[in-house]
JSON list of C-alpha atoms in Angstrom, two decimals:
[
{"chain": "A", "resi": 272, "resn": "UNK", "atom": "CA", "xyz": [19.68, 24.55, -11.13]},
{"chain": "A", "resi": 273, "resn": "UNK", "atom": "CA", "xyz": [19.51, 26.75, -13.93]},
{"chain": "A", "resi": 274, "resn": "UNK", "atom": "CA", "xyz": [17.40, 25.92, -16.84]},
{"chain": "A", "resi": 275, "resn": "UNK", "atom": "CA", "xyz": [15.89, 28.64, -18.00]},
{"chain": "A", "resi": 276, "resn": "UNK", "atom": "CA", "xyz": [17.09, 32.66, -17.49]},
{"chain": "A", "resi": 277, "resn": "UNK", "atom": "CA", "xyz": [16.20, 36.28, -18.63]},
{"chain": "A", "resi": 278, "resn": "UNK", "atom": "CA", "xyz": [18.89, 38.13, -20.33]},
{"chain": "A", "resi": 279, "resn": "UNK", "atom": "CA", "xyz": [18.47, 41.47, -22.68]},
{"chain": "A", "resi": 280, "resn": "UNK", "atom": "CA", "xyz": [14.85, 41.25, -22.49]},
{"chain": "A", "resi": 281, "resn": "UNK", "atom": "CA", "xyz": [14.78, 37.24, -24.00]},
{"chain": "A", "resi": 282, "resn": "UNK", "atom": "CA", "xyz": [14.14, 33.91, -22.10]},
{"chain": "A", "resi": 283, "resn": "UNK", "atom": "CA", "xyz": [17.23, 31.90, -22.62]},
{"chain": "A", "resi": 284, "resn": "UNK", "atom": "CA", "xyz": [17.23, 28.06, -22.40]},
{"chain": "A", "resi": 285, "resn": "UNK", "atom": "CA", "xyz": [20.23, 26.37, -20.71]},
{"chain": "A", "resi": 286, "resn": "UNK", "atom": "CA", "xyz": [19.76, 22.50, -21.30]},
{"chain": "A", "resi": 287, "resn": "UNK", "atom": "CA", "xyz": [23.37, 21.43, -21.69]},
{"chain": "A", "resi": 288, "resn": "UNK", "atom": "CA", "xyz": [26.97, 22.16, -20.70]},
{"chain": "A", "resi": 289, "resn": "UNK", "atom": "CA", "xyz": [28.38, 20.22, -22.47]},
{"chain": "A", "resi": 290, "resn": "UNK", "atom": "CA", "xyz": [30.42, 21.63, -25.94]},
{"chain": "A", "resi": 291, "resn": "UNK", "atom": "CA", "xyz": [33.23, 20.49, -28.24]},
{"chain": "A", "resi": 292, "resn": "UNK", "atom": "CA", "xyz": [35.23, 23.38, -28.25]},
{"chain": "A", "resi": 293, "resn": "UNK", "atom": "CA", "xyz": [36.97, 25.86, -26.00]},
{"chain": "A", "resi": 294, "resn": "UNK", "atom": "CA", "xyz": [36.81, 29.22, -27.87]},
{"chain": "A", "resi": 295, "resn": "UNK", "atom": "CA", "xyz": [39.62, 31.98, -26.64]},
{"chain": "A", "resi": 296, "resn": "UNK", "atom": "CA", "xyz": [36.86, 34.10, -26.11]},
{"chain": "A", "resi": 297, "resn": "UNK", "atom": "CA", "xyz": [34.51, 31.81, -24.24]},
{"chain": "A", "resi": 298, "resn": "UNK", "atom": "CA", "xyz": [32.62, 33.79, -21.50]},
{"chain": "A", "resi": 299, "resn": "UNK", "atom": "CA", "xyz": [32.86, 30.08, -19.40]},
{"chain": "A", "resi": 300, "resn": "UNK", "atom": "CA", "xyz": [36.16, 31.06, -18.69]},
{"chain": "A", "resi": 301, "resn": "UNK", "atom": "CA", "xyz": [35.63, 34.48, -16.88]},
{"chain": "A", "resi": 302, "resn": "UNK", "atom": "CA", "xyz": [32.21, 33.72, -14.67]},
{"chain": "A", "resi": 303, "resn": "UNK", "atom": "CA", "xyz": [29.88, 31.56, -13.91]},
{"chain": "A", "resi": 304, "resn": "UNK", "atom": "CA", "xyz": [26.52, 33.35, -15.18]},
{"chain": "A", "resi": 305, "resn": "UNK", "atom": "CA", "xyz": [25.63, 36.48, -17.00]},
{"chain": "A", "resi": 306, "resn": "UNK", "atom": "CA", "xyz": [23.04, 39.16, -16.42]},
{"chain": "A", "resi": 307, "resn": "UNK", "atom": "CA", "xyz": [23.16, 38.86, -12.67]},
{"chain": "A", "resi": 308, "resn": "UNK", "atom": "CA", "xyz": [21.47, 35.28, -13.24]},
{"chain": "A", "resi": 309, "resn": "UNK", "atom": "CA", "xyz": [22.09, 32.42, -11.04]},
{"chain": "A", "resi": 310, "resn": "UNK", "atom": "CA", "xyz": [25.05, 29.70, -11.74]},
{"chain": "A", "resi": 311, "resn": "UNK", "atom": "CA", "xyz": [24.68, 28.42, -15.32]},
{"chain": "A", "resi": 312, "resn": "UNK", "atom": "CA", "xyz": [26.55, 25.52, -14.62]},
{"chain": "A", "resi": 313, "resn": "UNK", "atom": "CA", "xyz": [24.21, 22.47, -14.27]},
{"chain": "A", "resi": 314, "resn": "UNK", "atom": "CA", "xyz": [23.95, 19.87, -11.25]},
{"chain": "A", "resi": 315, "resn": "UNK", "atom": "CA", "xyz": [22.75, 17.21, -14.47]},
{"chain": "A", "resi": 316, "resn": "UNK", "atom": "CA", "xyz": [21.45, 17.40, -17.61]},
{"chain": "A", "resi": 317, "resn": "UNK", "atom": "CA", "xyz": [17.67, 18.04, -17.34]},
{"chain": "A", "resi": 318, "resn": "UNK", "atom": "CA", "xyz": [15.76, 15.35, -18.73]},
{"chain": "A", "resi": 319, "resn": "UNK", "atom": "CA", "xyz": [11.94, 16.95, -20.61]},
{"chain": "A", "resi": 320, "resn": "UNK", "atom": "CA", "xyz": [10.66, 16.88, -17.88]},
{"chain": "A", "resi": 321, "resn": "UNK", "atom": "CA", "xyz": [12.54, 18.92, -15.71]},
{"chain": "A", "resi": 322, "resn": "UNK", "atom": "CA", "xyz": [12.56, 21.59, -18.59]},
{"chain": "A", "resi": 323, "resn": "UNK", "atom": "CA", "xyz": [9.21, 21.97, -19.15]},
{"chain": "A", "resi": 324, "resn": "UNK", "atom": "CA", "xyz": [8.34, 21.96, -15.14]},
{"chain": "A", "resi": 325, "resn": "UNK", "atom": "CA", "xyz": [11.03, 25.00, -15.30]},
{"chain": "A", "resi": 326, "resn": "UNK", "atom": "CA", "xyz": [9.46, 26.59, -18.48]},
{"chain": "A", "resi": 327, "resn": "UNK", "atom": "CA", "xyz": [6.26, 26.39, -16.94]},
{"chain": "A", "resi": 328, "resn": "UNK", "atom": "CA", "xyz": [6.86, 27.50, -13.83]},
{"chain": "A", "resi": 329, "resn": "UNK", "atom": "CA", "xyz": [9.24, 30.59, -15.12]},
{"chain": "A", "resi": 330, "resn": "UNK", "atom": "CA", "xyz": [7.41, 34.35, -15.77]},
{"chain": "A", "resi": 331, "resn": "UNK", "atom": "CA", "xyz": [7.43, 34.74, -19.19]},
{"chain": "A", "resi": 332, "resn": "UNK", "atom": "CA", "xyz": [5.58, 38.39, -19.11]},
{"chain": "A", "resi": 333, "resn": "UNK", "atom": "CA", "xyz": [6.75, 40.32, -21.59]},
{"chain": "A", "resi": 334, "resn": "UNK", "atom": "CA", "xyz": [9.23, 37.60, -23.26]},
{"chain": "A", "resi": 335, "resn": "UNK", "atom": "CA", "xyz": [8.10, 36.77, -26.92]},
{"chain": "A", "resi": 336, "resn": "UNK", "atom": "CA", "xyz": [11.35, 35.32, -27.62]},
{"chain": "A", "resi": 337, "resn": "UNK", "atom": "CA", "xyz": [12.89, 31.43, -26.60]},
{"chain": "A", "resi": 338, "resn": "UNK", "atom": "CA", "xyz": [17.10, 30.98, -27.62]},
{"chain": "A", "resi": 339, "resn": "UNK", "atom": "CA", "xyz": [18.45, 27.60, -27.03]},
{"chain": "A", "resi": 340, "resn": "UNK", "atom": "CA", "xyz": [21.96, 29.77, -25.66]},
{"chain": "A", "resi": 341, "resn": "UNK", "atom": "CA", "xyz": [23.22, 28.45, -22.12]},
{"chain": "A", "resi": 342, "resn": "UNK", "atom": "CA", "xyz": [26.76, 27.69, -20.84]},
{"chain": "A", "resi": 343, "resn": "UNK", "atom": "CA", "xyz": [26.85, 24.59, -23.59]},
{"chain": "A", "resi": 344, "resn": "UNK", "atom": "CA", "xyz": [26.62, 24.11, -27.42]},
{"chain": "A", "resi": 345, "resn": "UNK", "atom": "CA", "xyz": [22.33, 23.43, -27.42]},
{"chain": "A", "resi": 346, "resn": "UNK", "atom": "CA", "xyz": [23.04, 20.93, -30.19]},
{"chain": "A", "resi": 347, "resn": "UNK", "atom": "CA", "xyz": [24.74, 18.62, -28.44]},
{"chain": "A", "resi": 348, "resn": "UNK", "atom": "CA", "xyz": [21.18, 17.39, -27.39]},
{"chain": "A", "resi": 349, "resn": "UNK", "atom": "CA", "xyz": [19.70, 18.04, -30.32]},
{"chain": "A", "resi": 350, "resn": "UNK", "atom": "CA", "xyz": [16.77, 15.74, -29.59]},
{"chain": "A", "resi": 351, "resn": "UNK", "atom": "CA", "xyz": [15.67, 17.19, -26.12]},
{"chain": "A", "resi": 352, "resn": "UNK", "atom": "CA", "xyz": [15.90, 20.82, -27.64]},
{"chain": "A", "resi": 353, "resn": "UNK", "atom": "CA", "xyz": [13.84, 19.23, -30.34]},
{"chain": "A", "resi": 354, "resn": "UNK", "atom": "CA", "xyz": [11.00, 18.24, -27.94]},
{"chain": "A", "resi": 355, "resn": "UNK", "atom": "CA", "xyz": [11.11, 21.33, -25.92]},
{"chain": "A", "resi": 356, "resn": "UNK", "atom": "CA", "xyz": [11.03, 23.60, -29.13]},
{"chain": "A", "resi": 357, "resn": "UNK", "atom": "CA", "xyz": [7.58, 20.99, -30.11]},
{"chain": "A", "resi": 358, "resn": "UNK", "atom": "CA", "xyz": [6.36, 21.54, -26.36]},
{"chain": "A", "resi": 359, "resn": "UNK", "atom": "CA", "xyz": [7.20, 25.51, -26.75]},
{"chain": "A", "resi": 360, "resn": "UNK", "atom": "CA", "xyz": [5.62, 26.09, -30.09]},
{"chain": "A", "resi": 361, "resn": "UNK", "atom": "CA", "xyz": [2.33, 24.06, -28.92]},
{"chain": "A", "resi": 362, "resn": "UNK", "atom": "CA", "xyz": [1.65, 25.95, -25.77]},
{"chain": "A", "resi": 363, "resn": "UNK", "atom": "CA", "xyz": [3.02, 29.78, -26.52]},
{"chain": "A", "resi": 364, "resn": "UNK", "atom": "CA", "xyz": [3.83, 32.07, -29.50]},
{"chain": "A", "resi": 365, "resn": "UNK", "atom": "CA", "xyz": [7.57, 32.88, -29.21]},
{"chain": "A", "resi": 366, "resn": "UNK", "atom": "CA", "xyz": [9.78, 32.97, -31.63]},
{"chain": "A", "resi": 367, "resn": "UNK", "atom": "CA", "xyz": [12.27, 30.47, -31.20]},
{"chain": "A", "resi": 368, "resn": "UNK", "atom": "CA", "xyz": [16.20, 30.57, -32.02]},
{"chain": "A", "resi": 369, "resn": "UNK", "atom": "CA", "xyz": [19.00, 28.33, -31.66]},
{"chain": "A", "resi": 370, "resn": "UNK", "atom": "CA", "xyz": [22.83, 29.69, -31.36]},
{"chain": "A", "resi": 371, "resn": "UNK", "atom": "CA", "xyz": [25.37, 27.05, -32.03]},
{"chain": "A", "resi": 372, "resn": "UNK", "atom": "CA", "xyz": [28.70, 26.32, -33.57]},
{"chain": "A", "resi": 373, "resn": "UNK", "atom": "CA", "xyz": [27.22, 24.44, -36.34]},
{"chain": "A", "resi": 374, "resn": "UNK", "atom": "CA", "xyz": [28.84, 21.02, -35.94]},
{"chain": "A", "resi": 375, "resn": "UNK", "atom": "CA", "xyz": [25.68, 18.80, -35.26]},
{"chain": "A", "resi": 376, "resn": "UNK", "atom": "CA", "xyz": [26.91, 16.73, -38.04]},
{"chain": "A", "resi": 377, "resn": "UNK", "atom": "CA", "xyz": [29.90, 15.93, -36.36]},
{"chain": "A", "resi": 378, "resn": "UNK", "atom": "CA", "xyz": [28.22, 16.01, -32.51]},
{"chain": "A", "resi": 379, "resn": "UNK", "atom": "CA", "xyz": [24.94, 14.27, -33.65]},
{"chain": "A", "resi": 380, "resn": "UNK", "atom": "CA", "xyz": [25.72, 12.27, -36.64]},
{"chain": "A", "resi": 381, "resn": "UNK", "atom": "CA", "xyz": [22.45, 10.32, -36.88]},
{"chain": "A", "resi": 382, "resn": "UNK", "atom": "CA", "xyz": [20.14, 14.28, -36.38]},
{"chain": "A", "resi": 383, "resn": "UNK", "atom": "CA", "xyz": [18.09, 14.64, -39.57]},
{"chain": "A", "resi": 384, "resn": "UNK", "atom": "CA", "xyz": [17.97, 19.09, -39.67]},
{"chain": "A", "resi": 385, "resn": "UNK", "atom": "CA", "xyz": [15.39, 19.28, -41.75]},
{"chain": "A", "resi": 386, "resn": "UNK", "atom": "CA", "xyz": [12.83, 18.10, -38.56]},
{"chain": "A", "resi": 387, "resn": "UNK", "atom": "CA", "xyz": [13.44, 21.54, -37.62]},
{"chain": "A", "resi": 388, "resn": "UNK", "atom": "CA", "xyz": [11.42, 22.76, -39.79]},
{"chain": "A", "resi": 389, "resn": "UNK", "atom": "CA", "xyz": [8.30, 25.03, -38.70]},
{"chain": "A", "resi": 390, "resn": "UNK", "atom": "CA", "xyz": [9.84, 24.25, -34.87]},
{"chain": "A", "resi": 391, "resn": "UNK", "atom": "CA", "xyz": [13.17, 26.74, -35.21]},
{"chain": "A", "resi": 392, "resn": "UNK", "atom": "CA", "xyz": [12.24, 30.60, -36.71]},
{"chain": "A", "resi": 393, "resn": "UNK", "atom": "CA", "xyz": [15.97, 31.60, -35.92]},
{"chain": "A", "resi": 394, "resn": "UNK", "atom": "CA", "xyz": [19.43, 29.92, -36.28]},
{"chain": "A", "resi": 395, "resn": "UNK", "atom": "CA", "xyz": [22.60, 31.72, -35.25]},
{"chain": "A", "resi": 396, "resn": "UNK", "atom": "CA", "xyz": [25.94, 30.51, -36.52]},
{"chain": "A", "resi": 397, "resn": "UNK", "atom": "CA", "xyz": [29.16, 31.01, -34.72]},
{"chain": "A", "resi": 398, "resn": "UNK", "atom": "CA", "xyz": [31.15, 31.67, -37.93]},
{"chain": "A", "resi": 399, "resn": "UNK", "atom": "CA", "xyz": [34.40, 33.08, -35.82]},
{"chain": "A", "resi": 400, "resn": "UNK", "atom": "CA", "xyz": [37.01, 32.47, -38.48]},
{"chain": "A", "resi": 401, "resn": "UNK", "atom": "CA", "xyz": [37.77, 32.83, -42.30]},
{"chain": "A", "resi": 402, "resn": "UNK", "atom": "CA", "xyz": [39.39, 29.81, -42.76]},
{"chain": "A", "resi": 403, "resn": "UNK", "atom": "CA", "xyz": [39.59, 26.65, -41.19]},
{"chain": "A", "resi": 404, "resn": "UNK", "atom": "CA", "xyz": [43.21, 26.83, -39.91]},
{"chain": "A", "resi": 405, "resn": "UNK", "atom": "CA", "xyz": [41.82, 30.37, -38.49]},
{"chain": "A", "resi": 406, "resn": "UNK", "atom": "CA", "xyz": [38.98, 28.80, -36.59]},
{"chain": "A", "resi": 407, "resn": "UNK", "atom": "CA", "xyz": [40.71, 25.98, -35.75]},
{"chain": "A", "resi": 408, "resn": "UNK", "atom": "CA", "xyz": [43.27, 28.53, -33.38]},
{"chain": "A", "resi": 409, "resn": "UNK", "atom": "CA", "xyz": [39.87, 30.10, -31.80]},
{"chain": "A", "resi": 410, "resn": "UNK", "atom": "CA", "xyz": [37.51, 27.56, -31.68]},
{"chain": "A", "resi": 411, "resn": "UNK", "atom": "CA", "xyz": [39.58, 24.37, -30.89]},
{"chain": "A", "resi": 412, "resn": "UNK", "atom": "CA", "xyz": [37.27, 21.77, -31.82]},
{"chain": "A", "resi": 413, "resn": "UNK", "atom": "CA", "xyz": [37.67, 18.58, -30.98]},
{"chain": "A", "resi": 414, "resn": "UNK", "atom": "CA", "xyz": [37.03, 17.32, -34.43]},
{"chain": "A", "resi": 415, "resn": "UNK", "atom": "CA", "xyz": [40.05, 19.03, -35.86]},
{"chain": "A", "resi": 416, "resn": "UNK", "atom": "CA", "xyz": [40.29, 21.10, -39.09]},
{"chain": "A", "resi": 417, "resn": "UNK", "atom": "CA", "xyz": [37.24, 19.21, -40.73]},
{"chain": "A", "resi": 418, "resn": "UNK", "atom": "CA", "xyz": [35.07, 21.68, -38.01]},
{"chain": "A", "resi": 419, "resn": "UNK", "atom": "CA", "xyz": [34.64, 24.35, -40.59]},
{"chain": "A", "resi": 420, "resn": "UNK", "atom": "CA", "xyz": [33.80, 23.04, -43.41]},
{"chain": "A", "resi": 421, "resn": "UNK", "atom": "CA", "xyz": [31.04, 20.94, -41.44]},
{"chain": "A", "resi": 422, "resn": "UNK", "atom": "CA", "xyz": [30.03, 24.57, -40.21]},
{"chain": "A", "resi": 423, "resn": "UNK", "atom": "CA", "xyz": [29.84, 26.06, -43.40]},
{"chain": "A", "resi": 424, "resn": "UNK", "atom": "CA", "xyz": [27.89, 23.25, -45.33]},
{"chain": "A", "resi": 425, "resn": "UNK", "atom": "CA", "xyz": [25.36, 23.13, -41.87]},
{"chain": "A", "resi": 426, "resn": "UNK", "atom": "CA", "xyz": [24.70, 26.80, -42.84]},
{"chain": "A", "resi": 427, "resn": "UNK", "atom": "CA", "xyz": [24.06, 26.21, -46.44]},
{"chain": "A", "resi": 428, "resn": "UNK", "atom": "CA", "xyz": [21.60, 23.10, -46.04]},
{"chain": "A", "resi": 429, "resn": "UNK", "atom": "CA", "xyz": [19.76, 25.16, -42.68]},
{"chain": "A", "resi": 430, "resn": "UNK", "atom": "CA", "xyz": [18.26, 27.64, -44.90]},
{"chain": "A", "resi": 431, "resn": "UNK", "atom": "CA", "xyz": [16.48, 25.66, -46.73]},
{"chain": "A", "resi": 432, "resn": "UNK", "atom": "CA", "xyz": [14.47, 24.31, -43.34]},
{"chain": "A", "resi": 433, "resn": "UNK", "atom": "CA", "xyz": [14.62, 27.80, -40.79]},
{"chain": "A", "resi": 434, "resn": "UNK", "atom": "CA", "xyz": [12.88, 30.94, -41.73]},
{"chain": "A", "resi": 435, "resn": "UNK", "atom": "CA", "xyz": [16.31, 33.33, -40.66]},
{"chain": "A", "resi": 436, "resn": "UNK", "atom": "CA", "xyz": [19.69, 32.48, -40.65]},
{"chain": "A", "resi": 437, "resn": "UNK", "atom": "CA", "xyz": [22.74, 34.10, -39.69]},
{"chain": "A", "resi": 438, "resn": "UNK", "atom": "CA", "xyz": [26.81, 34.28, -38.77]},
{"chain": "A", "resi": 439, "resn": "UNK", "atom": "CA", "xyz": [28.69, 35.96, -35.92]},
{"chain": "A", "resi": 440, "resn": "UNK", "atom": "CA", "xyz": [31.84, 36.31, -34.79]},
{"chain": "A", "resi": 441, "resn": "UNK", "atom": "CA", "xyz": [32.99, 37.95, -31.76]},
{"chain": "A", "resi": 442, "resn": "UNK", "atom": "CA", "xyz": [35.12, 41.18, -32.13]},
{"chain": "A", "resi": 443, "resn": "UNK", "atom": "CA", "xyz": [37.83, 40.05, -29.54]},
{"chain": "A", "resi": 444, "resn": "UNK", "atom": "CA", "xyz": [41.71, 39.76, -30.89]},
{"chain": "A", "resi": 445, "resn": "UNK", "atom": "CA", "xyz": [39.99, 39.50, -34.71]},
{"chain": "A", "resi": 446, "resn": "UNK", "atom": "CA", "xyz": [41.89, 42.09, -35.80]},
{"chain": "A", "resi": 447, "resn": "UNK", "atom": "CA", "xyz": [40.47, 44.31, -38.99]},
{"chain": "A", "resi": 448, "resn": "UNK", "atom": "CA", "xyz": [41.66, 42.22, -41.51]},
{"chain": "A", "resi": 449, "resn": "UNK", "atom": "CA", "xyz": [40.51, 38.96, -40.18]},
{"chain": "A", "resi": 450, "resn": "UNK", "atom": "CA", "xyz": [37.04, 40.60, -39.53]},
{"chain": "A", "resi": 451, "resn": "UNK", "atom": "CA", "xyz": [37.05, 42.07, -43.41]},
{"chain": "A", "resi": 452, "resn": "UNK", "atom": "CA", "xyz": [37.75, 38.53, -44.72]},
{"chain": "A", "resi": 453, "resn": "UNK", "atom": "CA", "xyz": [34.89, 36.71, -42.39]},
{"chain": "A", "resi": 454, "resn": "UNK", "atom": "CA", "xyz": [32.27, 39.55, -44.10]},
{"chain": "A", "resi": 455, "resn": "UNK", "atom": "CA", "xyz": [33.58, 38.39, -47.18]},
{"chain": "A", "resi": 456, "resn": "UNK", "atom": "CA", "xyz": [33.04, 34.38, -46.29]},
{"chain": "A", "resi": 457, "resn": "UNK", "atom": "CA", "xyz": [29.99, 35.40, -44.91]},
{"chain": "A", "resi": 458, "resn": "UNK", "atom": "CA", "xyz": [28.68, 37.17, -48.38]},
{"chain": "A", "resi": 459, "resn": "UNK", "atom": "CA", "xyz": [29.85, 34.28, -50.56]},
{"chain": "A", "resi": 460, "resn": "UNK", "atom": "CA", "xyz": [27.51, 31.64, -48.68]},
{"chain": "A", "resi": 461, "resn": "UNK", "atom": "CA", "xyz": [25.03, 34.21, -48.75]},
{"chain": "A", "resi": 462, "resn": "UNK", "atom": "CA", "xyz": [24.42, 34.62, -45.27]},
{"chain": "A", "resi": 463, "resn": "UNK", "atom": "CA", "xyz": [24.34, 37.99, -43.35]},
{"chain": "A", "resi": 464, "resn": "UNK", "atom": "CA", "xyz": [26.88, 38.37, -40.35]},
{"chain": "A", "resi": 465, "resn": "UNK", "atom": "CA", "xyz": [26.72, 40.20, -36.86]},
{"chain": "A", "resi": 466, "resn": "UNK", "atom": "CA", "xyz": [29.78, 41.35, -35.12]},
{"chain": "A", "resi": 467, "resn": "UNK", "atom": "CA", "xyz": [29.16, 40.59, -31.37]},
{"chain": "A", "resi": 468, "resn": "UNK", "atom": "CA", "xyz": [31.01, 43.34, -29.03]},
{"chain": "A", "resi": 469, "resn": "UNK", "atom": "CA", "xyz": [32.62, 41.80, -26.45]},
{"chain": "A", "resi": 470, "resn": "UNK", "atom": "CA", "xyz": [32.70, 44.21, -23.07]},
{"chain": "A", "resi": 471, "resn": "UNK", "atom": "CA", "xyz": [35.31, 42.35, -20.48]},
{"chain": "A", "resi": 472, "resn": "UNK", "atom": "CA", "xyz": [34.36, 44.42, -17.71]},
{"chain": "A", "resi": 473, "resn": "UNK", "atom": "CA", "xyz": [30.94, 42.73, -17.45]},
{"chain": "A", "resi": 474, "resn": "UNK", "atom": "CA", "xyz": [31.86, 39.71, -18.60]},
{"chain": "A", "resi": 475, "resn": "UNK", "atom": "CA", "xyz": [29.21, 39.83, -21.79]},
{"chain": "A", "resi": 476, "resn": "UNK", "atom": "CA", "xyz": [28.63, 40.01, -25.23]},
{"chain": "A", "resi": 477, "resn": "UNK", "atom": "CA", "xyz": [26.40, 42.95, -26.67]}
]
């Protein structure tokens, strides 16, 4: 079982497959791994334990950097990745980062964000549309057309508790316009984007 992996020169944690939407571009859909890493799908959900054996046990030469990023949205166990990021930050100095769609609100209800405070240095943001009838077509979450407005205010209230923030959305089908109008969302909350390249013939984003 694969908990924790080495991808573009970063240890990636993968705690959860679980994830309440099915993006059109989801990289689920064409293999099971990336890098030339073992299956990311998991046998069970690791309990602490299990992930810090694994993170222990794992060669972290040369690896200064921890993402919560595995075949599952890392918030959906927002407590666990809370722990490990405690355990992490107690026992190494990496840098720490979280990708996720920004719907803890809606996946975690009861998750107070602001305990991730001197835990998380990073946050990623799957922004993927301009508007929520936009990101409802790519993102299909199953908490309907409320989704991106829950992203967008997770991003504003996450600044004020995480050192960097940021947006992405994935280059695939956008088109030029769409991608023009998510820069412009993405200056009027004040948050920089990054356009992630996908390249089908390896299965990956850059």
């Amino acid at each position: 079982m694969t908990i924790f992996y080495e991808f573009d020169g970063k240890l990636y944690a993968n705690i959860t497959n679980k994830c309440p939407c099915a993006c059109t571009f989801c990289i689920r859909k064409n293999s099971d791994s990336v890098g030339g890493n073992d299956s990311l799908w998991l046998e069970h959900e690791p309990s602490f334990e299990e992930i810090k054996e694994a993170f222990d046990s794992f060669d972290k030469t040369g690896l200064s950097e921890l993402v919560f990023c595995g075949y599952g949205e890392p918030m959906m166990r927002a407590d666990i990745l809370l722990q490990t990021a405690e355990y992490v930050k107690a026992n190494t100095d990496m840098k720490i980062r979280i990708n996720t769609n920004g719907l803890v609100a809606l996946m975690n209800p009861h998750f107070d964000i602001s305990s991730l405070k001197y835990k998380i240095d990073k946050v990623s943001i799957s922004l993927n549309a301009s508007n929520p009838d936009k990101y409802f077509q790519i993102t299909n979450p199953k908490y309907g057309l409320p989704s991106y407005n829950s992203m967008l205010n997770f991003a504003l209230r996450i600044q004020e508790f995480v050192p960097e923030v940021s947006f992405t959305i994935v280059d695939c089908d956008l088109g030029e316009e769409e991608t023009e109008l998510c820069k412009e969302r993405a200056r009027d909350v004040g948050i920089p984007l990054r356009i992630r390249h996908y390249v089908k013939d390896n299965e990956k984003y850059e």
